[in-house]
CSV table of C-alpha atoms in Angstrom, one decimal:
chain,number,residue,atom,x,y,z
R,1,UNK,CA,23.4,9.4,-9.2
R,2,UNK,CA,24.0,12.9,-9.0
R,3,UNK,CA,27.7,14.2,-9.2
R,4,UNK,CA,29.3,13.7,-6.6
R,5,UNK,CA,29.5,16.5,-3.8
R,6,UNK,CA,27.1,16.6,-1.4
R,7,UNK,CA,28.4,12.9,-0.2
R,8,UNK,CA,32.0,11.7,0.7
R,9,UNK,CA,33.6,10.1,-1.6
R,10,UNK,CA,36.2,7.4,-0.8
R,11,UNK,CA,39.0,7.3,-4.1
R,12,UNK,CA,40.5,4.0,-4.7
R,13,UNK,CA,42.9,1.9,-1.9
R,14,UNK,CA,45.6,1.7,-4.5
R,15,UNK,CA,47.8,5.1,-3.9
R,16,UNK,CA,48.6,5.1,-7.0
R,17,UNK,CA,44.9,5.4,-8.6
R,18,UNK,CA,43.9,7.7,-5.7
R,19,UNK,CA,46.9,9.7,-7.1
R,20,UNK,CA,45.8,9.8,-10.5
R,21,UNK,CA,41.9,10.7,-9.6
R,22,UNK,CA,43.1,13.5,-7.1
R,23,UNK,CA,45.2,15.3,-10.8
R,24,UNK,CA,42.0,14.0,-12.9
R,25,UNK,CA,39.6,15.9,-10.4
R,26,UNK,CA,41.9,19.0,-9.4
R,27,UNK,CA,42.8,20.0,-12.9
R,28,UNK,CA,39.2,19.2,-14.5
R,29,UNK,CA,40.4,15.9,-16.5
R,30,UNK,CA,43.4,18.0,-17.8
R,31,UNK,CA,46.1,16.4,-16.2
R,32,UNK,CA,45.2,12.5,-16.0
R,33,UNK,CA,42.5,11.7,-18.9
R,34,UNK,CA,45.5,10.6,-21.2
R,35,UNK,CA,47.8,8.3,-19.5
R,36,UNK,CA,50.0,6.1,-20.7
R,37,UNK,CA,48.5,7.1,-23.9
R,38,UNK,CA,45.4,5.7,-23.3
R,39,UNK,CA,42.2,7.9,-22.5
R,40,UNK,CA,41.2,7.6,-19.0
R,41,UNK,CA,37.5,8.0,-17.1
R,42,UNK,CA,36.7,8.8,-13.0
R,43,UNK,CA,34.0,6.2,-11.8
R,44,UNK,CA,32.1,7.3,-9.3
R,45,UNK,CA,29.9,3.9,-7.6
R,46,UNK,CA,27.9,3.3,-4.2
R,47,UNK,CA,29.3,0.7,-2.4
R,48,UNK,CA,27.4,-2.4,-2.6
R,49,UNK,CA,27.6,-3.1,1.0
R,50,UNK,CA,28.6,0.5,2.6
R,51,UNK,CA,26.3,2.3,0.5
R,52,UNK,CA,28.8,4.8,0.3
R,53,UNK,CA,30.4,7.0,-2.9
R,54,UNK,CA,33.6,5.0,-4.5
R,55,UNK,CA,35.7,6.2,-6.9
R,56,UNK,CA,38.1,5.1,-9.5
R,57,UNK,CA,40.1,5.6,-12.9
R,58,UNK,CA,40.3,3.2,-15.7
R,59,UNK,CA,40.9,3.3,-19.1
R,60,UNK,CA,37.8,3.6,-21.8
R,61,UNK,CA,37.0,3.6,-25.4
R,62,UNK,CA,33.5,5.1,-26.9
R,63,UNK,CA,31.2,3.3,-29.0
R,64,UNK,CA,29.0,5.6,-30.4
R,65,UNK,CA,27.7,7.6,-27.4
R,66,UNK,CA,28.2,4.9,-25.4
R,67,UNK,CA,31.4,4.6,-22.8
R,68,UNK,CA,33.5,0.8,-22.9
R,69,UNK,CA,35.5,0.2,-20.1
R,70,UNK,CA,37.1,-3.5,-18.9
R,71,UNK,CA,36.4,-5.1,-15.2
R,72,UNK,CA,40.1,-6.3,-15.4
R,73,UNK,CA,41.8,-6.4,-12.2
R,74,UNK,CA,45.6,-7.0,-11.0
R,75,UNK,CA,46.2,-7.5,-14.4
R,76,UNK,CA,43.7,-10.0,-15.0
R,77,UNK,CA,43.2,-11.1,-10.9
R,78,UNK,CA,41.2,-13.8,-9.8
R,79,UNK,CA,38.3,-11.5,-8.4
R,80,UNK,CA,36.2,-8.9,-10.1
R,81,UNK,CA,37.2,-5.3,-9.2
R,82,UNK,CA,35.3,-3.7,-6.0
R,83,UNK,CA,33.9,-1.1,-8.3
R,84,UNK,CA,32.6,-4.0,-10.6
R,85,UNK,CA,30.9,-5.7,-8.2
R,86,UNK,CA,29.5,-2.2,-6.9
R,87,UNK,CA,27.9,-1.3,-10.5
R,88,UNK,CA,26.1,-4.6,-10.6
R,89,UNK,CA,24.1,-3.8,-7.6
R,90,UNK,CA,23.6,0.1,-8.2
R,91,UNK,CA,23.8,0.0,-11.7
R,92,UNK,CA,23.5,4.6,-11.9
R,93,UNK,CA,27.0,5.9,-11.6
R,94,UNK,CA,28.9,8.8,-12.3
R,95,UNK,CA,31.4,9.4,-15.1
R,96,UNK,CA,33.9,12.1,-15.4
R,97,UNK,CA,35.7,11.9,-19.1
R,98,UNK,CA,38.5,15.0,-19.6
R,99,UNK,CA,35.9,17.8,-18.4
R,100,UNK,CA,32.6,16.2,-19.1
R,101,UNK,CA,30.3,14.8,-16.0
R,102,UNK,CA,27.4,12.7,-16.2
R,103,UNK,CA,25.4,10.3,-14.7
R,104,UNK,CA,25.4,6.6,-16.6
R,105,UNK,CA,23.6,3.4,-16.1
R,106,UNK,CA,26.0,0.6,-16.3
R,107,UNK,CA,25.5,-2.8,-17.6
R,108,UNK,CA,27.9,-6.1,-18.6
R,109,UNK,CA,27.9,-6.1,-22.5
R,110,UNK,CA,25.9,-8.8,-23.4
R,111,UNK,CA,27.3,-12.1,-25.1
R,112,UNK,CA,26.7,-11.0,-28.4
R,113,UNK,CA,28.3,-7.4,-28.3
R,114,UNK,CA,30.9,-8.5,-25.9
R,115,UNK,CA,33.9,-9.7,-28.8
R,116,UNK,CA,33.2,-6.3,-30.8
R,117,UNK,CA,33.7,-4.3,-27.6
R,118,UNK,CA,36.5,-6.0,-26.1
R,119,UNK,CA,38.0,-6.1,-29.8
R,120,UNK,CA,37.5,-2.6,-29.3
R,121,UNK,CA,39.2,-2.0,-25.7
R,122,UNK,CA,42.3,-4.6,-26.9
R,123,UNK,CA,43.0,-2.4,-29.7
R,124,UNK,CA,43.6,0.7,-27.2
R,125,UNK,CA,45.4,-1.7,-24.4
R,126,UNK,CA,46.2,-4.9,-26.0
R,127,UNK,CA,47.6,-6.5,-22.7
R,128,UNK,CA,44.0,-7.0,-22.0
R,129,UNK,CA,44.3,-10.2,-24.3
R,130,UNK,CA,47.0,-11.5,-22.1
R,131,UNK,CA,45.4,-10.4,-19.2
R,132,UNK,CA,42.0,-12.9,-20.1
R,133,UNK,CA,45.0,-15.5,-21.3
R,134,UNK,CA,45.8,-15.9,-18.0
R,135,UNK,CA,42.9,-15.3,-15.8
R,136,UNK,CA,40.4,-18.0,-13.8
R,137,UNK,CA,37.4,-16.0,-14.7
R,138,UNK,CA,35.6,-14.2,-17.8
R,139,UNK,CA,36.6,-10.3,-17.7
R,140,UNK,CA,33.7,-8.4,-18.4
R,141,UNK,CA,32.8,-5.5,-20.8
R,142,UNK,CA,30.7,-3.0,-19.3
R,143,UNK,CA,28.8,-0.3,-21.5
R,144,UNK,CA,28.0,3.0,-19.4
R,145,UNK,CA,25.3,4.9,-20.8
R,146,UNK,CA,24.1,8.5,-20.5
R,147,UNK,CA,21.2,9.0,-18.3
C-alpha cells in the first residue's frame, strides 16, 4: 500500500480516535505518538468490504524491527476491531510511527510467539490482561512488518 494520499481516507467512527489521528497526522506524529504514556501508531487498512482507505491509532511496542500492536476492542469487546478484520483480508497496510511512514504486511502472531509478544504489549498497557480476563474471544497479536 502506498501512503496514503492519492485515495480518501475515512479516520476512525470513534471522535475521539479521529481526534487523536487528525493531531498525529497534522503535526507529523509530534503531538499524539505518546499518549497516555504509551507510544502510539496511525493504521492505515482497505476496507475489507468497501475497499476503501481506513484509518486508526492504537498503541504499539517494537520487537526488533518489527511493529506489535493488540486487536483489543471496547476494552476487550466481544468482536474483533473493523481494522482487524480489514488487515486479515488485505494483509499490506500503512504505518505512521512519530514521523516515520511505511508500508507493512500484517499478520496474527502465531501461537508460539504470541505469549512473548503479548508479555510484551502487557508490560506497556497492563489492562490488556484484564481486558482478555474478561473477553468471549482470544485477542490477537499482530506483527506489522516493513515492506
Amino acid at each position: 500500500m502506498n501512503q496514503p494520499g492519492a485515495e480518501p481516507v475515512t479516520d476512525s467512527p470513534y471522535a475521539g480516535v479521529a481526534e487523536h489521528v487528525a493531531r498525529y497526522l497534522s503535526s507529523d506524529g509530534r503531538d499524539g505518538h505518546m499518549e497516555a504514556g504509551v507510544p502510539n501508531l496511525v493504521l492505515t487498512t482497505r476496507g475489507r468490504k468497501s475497499g476503501k482507505l481506513r484509518r486508526t491509532a492504537m498503541f504499539y511496542t517494537k520487537d526488533g524491527d518489527r511493529y506489535v500492536i493488540v486487536a483489543s476492542h471496547m476494552s476487550g469487546g466481544p468482536k474483533h476491531p473493523d481494522w482487524y478484520l480489514n488487515l486479515v483480508a488485505n494483509p499490506e497496510v500503512h504505518v505512521q510511527a512519530g514521523s516515520e511512514k511505511f508500508t507493512a504486511r500484517a499478520r496474527t502472531a502465531g501461537a508460539e510467539e504470541k505469549p512473548r509478544l503479548w508479555a510484551l504489549m502487557t508490560r506497556l498497557w497492563p489492562a490488556y490482561d484484564t481486558y482478555q480476563a474478561t473477553a468471549t474471544r482470544e485477542i490477537p497479536v499482530v506483527v506489522l512488518e516493513r515492506v
